[in-house]
PDB file of C-alpha atoms in Angstrom:
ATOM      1  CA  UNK A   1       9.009  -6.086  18.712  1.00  0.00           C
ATOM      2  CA  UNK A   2       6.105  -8.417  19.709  1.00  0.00           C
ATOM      3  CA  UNK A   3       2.524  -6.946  18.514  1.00  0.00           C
ATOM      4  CA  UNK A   4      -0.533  -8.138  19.377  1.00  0.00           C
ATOM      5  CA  UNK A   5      -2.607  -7.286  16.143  1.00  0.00           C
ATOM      6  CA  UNK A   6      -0.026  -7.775  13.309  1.00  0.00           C
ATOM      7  CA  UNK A   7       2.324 -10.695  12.840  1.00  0.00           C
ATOM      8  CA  UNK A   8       5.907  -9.577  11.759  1.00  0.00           C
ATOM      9  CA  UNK A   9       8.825 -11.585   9.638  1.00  0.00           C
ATOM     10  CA  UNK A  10      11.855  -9.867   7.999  1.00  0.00           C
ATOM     11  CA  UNK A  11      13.335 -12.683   5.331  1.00  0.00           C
ATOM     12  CA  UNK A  12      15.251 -11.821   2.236  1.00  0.00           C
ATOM     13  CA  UNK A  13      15.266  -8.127   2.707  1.00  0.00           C
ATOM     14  CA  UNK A  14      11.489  -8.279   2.924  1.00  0.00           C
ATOM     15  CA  UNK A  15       9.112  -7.006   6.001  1.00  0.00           C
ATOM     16  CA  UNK A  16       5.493  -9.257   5.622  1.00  0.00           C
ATOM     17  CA  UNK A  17       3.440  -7.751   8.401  1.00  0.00           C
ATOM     18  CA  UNK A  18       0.092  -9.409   8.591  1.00  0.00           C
ATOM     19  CA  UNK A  19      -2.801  -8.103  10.340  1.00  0.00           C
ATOM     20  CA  UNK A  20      -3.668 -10.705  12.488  1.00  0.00           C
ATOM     21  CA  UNK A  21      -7.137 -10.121  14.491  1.00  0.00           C
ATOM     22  CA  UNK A  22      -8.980 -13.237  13.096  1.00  0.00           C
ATOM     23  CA  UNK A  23     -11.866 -13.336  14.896  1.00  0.00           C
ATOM     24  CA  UNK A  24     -12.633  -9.594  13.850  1.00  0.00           C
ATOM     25  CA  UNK A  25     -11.829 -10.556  10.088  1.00  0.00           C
ATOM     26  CA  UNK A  26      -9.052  -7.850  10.645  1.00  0.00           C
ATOM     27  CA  UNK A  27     -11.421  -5.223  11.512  1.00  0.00           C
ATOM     28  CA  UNK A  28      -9.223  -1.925  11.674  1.00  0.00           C
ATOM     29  CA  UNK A  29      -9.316  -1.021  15.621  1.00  0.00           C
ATOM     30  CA  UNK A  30      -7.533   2.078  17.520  1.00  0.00           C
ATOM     31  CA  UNK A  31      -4.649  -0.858  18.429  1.00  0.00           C
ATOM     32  CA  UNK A  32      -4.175  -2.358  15.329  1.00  0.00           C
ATOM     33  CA  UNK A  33      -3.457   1.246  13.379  1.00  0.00           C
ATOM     34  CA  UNK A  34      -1.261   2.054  15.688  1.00  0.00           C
ATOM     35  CA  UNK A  35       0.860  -1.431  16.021  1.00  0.00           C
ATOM     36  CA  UNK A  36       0.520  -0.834  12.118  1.00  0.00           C
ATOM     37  CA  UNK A  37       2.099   2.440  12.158  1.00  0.00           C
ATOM     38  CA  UNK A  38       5.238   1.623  14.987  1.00  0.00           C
ATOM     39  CA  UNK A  39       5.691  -1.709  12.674  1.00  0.00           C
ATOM     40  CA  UNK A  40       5.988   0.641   9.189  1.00  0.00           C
ATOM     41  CA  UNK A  41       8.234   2.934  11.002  1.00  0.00           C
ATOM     42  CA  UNK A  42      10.406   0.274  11.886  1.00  0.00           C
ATOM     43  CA  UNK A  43      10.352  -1.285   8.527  1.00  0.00           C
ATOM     44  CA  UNK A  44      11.414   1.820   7.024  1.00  0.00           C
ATOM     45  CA  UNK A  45      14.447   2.572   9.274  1.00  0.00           C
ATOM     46  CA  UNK A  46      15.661  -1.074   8.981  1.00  0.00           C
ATOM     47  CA  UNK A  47      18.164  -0.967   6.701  1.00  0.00           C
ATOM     48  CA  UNK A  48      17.847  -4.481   6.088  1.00  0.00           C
ATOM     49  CA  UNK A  49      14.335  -3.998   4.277  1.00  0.00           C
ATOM     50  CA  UNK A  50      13.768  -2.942   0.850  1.00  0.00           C
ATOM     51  CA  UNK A  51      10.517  -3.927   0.324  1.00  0.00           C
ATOM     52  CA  UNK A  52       6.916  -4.608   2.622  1.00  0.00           C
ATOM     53  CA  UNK A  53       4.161  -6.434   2.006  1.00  0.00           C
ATOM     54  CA  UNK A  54       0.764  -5.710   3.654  1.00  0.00           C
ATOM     55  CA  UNK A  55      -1.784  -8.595   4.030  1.00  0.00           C
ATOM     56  CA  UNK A  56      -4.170 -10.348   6.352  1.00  0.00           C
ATOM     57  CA  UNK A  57      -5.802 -13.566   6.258  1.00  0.00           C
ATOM     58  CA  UNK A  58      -7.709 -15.882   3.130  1.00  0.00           C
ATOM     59  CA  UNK A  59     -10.682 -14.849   4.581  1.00  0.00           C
ATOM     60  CA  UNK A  60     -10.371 -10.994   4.746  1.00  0.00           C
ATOM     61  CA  UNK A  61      -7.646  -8.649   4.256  1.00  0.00           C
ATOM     62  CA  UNK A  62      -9.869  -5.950   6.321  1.00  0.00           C
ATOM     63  CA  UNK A  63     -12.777  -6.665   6.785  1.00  0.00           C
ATOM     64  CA  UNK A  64     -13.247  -2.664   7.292  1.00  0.00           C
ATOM     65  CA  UNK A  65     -13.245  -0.208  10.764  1.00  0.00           C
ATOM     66  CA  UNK A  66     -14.136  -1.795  13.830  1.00  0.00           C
ATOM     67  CA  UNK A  67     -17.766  -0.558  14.168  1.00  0.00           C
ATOM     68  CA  UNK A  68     -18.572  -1.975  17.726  1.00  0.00           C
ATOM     69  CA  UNK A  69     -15.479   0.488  18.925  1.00  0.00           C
ATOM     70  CA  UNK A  70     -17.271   3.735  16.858  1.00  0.00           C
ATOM     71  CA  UNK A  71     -20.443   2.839  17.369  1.00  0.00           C
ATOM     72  CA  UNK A  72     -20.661   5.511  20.529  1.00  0.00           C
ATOM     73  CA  UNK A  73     -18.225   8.338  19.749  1.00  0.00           C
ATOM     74  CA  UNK A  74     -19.414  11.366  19.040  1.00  0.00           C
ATOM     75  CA  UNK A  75     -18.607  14.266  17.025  1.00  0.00           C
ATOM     76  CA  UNK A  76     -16.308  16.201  19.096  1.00  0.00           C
ATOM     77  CA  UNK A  77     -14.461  12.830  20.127  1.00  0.00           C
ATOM     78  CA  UNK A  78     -13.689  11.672  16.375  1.00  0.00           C
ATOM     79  CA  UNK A  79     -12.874  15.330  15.410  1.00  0.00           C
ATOM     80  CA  UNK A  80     -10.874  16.480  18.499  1.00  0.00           C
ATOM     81  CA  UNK A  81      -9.030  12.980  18.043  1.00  0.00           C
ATOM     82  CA  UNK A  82      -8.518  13.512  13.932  1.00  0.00           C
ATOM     83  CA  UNK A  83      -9.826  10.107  13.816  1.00  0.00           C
ATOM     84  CA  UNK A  84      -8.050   7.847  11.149  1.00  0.00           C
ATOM     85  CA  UNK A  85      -5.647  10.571  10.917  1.00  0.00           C
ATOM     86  CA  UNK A  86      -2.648   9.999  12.468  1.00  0.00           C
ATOM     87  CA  UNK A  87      -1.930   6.584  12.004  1.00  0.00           C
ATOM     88  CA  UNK A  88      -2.851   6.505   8.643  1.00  0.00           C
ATOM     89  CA  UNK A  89      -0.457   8.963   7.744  1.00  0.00           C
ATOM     90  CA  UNK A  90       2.292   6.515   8.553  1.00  0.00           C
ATOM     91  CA  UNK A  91       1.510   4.055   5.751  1.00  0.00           C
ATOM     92  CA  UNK A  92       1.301   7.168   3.234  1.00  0.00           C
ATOM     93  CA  UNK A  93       4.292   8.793   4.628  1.00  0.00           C
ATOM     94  CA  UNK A  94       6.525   5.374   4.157  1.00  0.00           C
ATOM     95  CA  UNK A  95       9.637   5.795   1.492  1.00  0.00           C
ATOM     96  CA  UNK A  96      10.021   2.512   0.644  1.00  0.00           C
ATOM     97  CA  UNK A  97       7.510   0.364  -0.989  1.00  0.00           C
ATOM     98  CA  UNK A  98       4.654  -1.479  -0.077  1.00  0.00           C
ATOM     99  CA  UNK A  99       2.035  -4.344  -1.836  1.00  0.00           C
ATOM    100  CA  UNK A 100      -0.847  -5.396  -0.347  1.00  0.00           C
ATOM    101  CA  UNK A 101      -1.412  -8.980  -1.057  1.00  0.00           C
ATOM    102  CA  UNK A 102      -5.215  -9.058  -0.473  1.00  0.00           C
ATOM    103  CA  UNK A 103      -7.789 -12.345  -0.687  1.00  0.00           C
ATOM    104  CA  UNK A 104     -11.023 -12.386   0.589  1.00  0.00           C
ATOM    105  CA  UNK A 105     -13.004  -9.401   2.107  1.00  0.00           C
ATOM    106  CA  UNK A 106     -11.206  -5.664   1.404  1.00  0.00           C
ATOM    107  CA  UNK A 107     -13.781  -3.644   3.052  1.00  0.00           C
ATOM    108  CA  UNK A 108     -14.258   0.242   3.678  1.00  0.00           C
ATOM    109  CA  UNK A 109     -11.391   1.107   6.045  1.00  0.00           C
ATOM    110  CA  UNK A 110      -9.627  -2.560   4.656  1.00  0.00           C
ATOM    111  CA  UNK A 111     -10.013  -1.299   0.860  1.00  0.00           C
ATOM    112  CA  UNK A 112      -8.884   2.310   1.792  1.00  0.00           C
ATOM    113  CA  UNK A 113      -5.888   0.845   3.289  1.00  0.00           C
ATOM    114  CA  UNK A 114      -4.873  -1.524   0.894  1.00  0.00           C
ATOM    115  CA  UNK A 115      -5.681   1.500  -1.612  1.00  0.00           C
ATOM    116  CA  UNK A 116      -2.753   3.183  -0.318  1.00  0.00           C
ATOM    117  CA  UNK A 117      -0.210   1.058  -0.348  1.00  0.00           C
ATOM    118  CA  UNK A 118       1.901   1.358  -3.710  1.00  0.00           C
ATOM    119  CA  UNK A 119      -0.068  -1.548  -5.883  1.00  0.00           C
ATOM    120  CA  UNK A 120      -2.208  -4.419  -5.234  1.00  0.00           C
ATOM    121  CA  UNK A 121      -2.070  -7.831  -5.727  1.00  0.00           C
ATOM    122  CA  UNK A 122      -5.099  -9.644  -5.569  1.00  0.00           C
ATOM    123  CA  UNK A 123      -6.542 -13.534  -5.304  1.00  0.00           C
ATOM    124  CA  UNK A 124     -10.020 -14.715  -6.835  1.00  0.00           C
ATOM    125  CA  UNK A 125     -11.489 -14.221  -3.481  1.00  0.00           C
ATOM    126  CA  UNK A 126     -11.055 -10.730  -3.468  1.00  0.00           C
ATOM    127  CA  UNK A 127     -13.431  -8.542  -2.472  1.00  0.00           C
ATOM    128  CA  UNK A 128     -13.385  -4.606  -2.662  1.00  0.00           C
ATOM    129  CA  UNK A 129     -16.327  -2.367  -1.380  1.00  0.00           C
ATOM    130  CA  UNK A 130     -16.776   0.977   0.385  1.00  0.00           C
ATOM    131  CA  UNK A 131     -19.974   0.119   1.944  1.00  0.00           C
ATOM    132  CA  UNK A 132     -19.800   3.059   4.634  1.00  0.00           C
ATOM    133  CA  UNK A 133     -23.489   4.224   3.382  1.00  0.00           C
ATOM    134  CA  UNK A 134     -25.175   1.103   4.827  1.00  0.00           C
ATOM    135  CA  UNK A 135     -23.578   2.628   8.344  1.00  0.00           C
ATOM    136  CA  UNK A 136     -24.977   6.431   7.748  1.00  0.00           C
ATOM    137  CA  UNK A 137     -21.268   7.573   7.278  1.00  0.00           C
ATOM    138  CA  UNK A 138     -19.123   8.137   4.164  1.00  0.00           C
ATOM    139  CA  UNK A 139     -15.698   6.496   3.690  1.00  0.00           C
ATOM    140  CA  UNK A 140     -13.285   7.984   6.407  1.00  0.00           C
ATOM    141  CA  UNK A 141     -10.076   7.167   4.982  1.00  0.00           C
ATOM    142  CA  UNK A 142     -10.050   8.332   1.699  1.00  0.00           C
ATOM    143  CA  UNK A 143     -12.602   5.818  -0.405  1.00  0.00           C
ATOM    144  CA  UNK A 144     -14.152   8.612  -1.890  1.00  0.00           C
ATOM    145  CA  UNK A 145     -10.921  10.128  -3.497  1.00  0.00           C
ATOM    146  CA  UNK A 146      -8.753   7.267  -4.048  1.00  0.00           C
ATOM    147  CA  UNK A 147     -11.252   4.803  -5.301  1.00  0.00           C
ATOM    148  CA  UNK A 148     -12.409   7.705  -7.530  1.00  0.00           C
ATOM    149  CA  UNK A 149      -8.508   8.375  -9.140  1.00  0.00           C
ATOM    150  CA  UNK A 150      -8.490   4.344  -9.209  1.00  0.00           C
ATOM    151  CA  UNK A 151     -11.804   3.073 -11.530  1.00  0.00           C
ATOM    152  CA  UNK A 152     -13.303   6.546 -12.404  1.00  0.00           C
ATOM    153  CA  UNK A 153     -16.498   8.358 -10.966  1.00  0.00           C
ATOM    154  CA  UNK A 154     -19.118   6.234 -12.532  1.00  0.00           C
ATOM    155  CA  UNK A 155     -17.762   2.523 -11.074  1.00  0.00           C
ATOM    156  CA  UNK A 156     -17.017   4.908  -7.627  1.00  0.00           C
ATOM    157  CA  UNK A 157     -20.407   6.681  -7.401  1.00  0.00           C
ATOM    158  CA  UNK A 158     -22.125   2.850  -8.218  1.00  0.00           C
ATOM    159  CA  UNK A 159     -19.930   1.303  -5.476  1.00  0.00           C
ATOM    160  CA  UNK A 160     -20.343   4.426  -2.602  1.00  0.00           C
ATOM    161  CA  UNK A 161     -24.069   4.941  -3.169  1.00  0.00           C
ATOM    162  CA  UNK A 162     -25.097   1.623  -3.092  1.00  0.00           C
ATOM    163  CA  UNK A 163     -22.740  -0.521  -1.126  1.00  0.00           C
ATOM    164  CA  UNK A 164     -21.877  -3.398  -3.586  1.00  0.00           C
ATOM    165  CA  UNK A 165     -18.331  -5.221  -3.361  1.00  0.00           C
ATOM    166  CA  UNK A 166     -16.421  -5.518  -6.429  1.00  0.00           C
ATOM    167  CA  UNK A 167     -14.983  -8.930  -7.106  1.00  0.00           C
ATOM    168  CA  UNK A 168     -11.513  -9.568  -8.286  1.00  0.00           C
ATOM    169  CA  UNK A 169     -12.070  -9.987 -11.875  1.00  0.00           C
ATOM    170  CA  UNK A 170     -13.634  -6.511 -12.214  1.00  0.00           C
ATOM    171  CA  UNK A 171     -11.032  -4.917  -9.926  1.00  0.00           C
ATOM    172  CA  UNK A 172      -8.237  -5.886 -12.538  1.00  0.00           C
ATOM    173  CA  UNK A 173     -10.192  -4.591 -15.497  1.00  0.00           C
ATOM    174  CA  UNK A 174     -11.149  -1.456 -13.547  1.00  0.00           C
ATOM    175  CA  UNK A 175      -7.519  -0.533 -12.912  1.00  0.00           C
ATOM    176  CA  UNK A 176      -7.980  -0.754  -8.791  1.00  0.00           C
ATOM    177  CA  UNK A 177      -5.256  -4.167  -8.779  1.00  0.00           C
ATOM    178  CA  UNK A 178      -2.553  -4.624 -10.496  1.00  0.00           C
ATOM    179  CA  UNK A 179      -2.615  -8.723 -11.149  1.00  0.00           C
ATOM    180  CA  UNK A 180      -5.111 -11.548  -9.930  1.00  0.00           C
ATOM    181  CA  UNK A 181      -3.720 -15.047  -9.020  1.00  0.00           C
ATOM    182  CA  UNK A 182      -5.182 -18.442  -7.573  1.00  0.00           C
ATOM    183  CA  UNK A 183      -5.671 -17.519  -3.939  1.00  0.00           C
ATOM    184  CA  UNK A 184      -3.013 -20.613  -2.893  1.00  0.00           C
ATOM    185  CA  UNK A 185      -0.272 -18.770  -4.831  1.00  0.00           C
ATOM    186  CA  UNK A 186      -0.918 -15.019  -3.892  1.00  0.00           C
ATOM    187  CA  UNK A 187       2.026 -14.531  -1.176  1.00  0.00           C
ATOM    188  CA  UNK A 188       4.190 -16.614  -3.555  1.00  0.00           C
ATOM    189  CA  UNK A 189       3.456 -13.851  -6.235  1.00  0.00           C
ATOM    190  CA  UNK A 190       3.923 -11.107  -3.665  1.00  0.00           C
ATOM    191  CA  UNK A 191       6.832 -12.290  -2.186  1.00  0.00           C
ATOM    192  CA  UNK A 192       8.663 -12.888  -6.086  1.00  0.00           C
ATOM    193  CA  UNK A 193       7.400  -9.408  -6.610  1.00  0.00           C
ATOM    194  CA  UNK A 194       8.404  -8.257  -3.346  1.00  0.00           C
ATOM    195  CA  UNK A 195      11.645  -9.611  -3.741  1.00  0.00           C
ATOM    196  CA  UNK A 196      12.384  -8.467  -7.272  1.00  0.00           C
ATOM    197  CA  UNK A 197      12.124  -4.612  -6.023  1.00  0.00           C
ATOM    198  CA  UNK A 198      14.408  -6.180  -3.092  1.00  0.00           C
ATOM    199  CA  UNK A 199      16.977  -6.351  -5.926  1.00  0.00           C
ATOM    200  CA  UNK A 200      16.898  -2.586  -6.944  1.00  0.00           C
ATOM    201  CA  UNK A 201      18.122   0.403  -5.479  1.00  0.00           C
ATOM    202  CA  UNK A 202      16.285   1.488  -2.856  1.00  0.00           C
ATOM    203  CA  UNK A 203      17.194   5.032  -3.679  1.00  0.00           C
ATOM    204  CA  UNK A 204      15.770   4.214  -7.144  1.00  0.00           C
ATOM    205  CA  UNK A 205      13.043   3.002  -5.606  1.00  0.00           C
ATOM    206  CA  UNK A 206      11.825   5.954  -3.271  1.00  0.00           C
ATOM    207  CA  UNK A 207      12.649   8.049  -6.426  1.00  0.00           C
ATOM    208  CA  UNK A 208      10.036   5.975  -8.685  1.00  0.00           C
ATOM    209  CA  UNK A 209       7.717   5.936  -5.866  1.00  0.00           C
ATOM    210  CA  UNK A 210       7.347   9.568  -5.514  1.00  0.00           C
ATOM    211  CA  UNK A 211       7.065  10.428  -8.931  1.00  0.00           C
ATOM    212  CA  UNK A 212       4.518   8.238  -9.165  1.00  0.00           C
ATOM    213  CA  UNK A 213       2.301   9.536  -6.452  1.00  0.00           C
ATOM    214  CA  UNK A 214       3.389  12.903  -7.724  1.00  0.00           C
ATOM    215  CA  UNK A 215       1.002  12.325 -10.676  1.00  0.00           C
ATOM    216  CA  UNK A 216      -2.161  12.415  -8.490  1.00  0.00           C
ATOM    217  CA  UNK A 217      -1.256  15.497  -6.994  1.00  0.00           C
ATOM    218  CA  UNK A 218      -0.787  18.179  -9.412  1.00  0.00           C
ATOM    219  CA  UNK A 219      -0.680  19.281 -13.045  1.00  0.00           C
ATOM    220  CA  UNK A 220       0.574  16.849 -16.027  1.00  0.00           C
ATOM    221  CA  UNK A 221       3.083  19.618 -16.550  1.00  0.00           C
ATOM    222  CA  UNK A 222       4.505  20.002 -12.759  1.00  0.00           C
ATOM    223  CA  UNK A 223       4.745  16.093 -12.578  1.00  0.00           C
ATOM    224  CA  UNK A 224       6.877  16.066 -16.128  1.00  0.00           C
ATOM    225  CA  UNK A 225       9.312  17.996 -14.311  1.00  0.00           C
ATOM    226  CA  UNK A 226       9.339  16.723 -11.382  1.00  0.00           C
ATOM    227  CA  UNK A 227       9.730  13.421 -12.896  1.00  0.00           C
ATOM    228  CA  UNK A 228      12.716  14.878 -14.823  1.00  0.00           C
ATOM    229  CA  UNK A 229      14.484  16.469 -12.177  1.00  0.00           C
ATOM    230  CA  UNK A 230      14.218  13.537 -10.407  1.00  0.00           C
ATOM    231  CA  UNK A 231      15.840  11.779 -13.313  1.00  0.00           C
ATOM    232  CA  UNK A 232      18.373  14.229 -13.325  1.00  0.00           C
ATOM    233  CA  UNK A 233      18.929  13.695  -9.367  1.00  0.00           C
ATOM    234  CA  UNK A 234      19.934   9.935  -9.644  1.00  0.00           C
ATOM    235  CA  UNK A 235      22.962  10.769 -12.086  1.00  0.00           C
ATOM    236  CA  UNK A 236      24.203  12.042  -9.128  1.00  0.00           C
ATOM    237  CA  UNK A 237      24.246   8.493  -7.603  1.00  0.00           C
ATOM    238  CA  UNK A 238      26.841   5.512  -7.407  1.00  0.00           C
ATOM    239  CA  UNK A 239      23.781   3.313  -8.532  1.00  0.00           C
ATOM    240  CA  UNK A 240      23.512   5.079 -11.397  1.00  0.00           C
ATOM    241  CA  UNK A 241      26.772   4.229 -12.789  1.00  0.00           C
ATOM    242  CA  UNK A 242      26.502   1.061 -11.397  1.00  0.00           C
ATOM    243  CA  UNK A 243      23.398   0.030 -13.224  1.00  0.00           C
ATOM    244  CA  UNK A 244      24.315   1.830 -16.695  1.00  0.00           C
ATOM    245  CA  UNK A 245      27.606   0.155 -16.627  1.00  0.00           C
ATOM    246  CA  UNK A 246      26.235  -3.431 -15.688  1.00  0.00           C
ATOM    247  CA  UNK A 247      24.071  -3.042 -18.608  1.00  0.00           C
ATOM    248  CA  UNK A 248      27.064  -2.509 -21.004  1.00  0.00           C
ATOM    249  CA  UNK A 249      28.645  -4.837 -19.333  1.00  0.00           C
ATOM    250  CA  UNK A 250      25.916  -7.166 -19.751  1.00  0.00           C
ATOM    251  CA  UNK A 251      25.791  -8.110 -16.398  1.00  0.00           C
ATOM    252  CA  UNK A 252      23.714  -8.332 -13.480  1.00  0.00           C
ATOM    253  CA  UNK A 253      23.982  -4.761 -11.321  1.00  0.00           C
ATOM    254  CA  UNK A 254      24.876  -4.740  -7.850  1.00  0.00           C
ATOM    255  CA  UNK A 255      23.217  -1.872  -6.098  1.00  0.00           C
ATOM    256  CA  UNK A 256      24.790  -0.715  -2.942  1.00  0.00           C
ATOM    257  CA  UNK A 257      22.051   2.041  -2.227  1.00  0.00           C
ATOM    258  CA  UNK A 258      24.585   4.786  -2.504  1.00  0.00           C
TER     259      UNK A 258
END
């Protein structure tokens, strides 16, 4: 499918779809979400993909919403629309999962989005911020919550109220990414990490996911079991015996997703 926003490849059970409006540093427009969501969905029924990484450029992941196309809406046409809705929903709504590989500028609508992908991987450029204040708006997307669950009220309050970016080194140590590399070697990190979930189950996979994001959504006690049940589920899987018996067997599993 040829997209005008995003650039595409599939290699190695992998789907890298960059966002790919450079003269916009990736500003999130009505076309790009939605060339984002019909190139998730097709990610996710390929069978061939186990894995997606989200990125955009060394100069900006997202550089945030496109502000020259909001600038004039009004009330009833972003609420009547569900604005951000929608498309959004596709990326959260994806089974299988998804790193964003981000260097250089992660802002607003850019950080919420690459704050909902499954974990981050970030260069020394990187650049997080939810700077929506400076506009007379809050963070549409969910900035508020997420970056909230992600560094704690105090670092989100500091970072909503008064607009500043945090740089890579803090986002590690703040718990918002997961790893920092040299900005030359951050697709060769995501793609080894990319492709070492590739190797798993994607059953597995979907399972770990969910009980993961299960955890931000209820009680410590309702996720244990969840988590648990979940456990229980996979015994009913051929991947299950599979992996168990490779690991007596000291040898290397082959997963066949069943």
């Amino acid at each position: 499918m040829a997209y005008n926003t995003l650039i595409v490849e599939i290699e190695d059970h992998v789907a890298l779809i960059r966002l790919n409006r450079p003269d916009a540093l990736n500003a999130l427009n009505t076309e790009l979400l939605g060339e984002l969501a019909k190139a998730l969905r097709s990610a996710e029924e390929n069978e061939k993909v186990r894995c997606i990484i989200l990125t955009g450029s060394e100069k900006a992941f997202a550089a945030g919403a496109d502000i020259k196309e909001m600038s004039e809406k009004t009330f009833v046409e972003v609420f009547s629309s569900d604005l951000f809705g929608p498309e959004v929903e596709r990326l959260l709504n994806c089974r299988k999962p998804i790193i964003a590989a981000v260097s250089g500028y992660a802002l607003g609508g850019g950080c919420e989005i690459a704050m909902m992908c499954d974990f981050i991987i970030a260069s020394e450029t990187a650049k997080f911020g939810q700077p929506e204040i400076n506009l007379g708006v809050v963070a549409g997307i969910g900035g508020t919550q997420r970056l909230t669950r992600f560094v704690g009220k105090s670092k989100a309050m500091d970072m909503h109220l008064t607009g500043r970016f945090m740089d890579a080194e803090e986002a590690e140590r703040s718990g918002l990414v997961s790893r920092v590399v040299p900005t030359k070697k951050l697709m060769e990190e995501a793609m080894g990490a990319a492709q070492k979930i590739a190797e798993k189950s994607v059953l597995t996979s979907m399972a770990v996911k969910e009980a993961v994001n299960r955890s931000y959504e209820t009680t410590l006690r309702e996720g244990l079991l969840f988590e648990r049940r979940l456990f229980h589920a996979m015994f009913a899987t051929e991947d299950q015996t599979e992996g168990m018996g490779a690991f007596l067997e000291k040898r290397e599993p082959q997963f066949r997703d069943k």
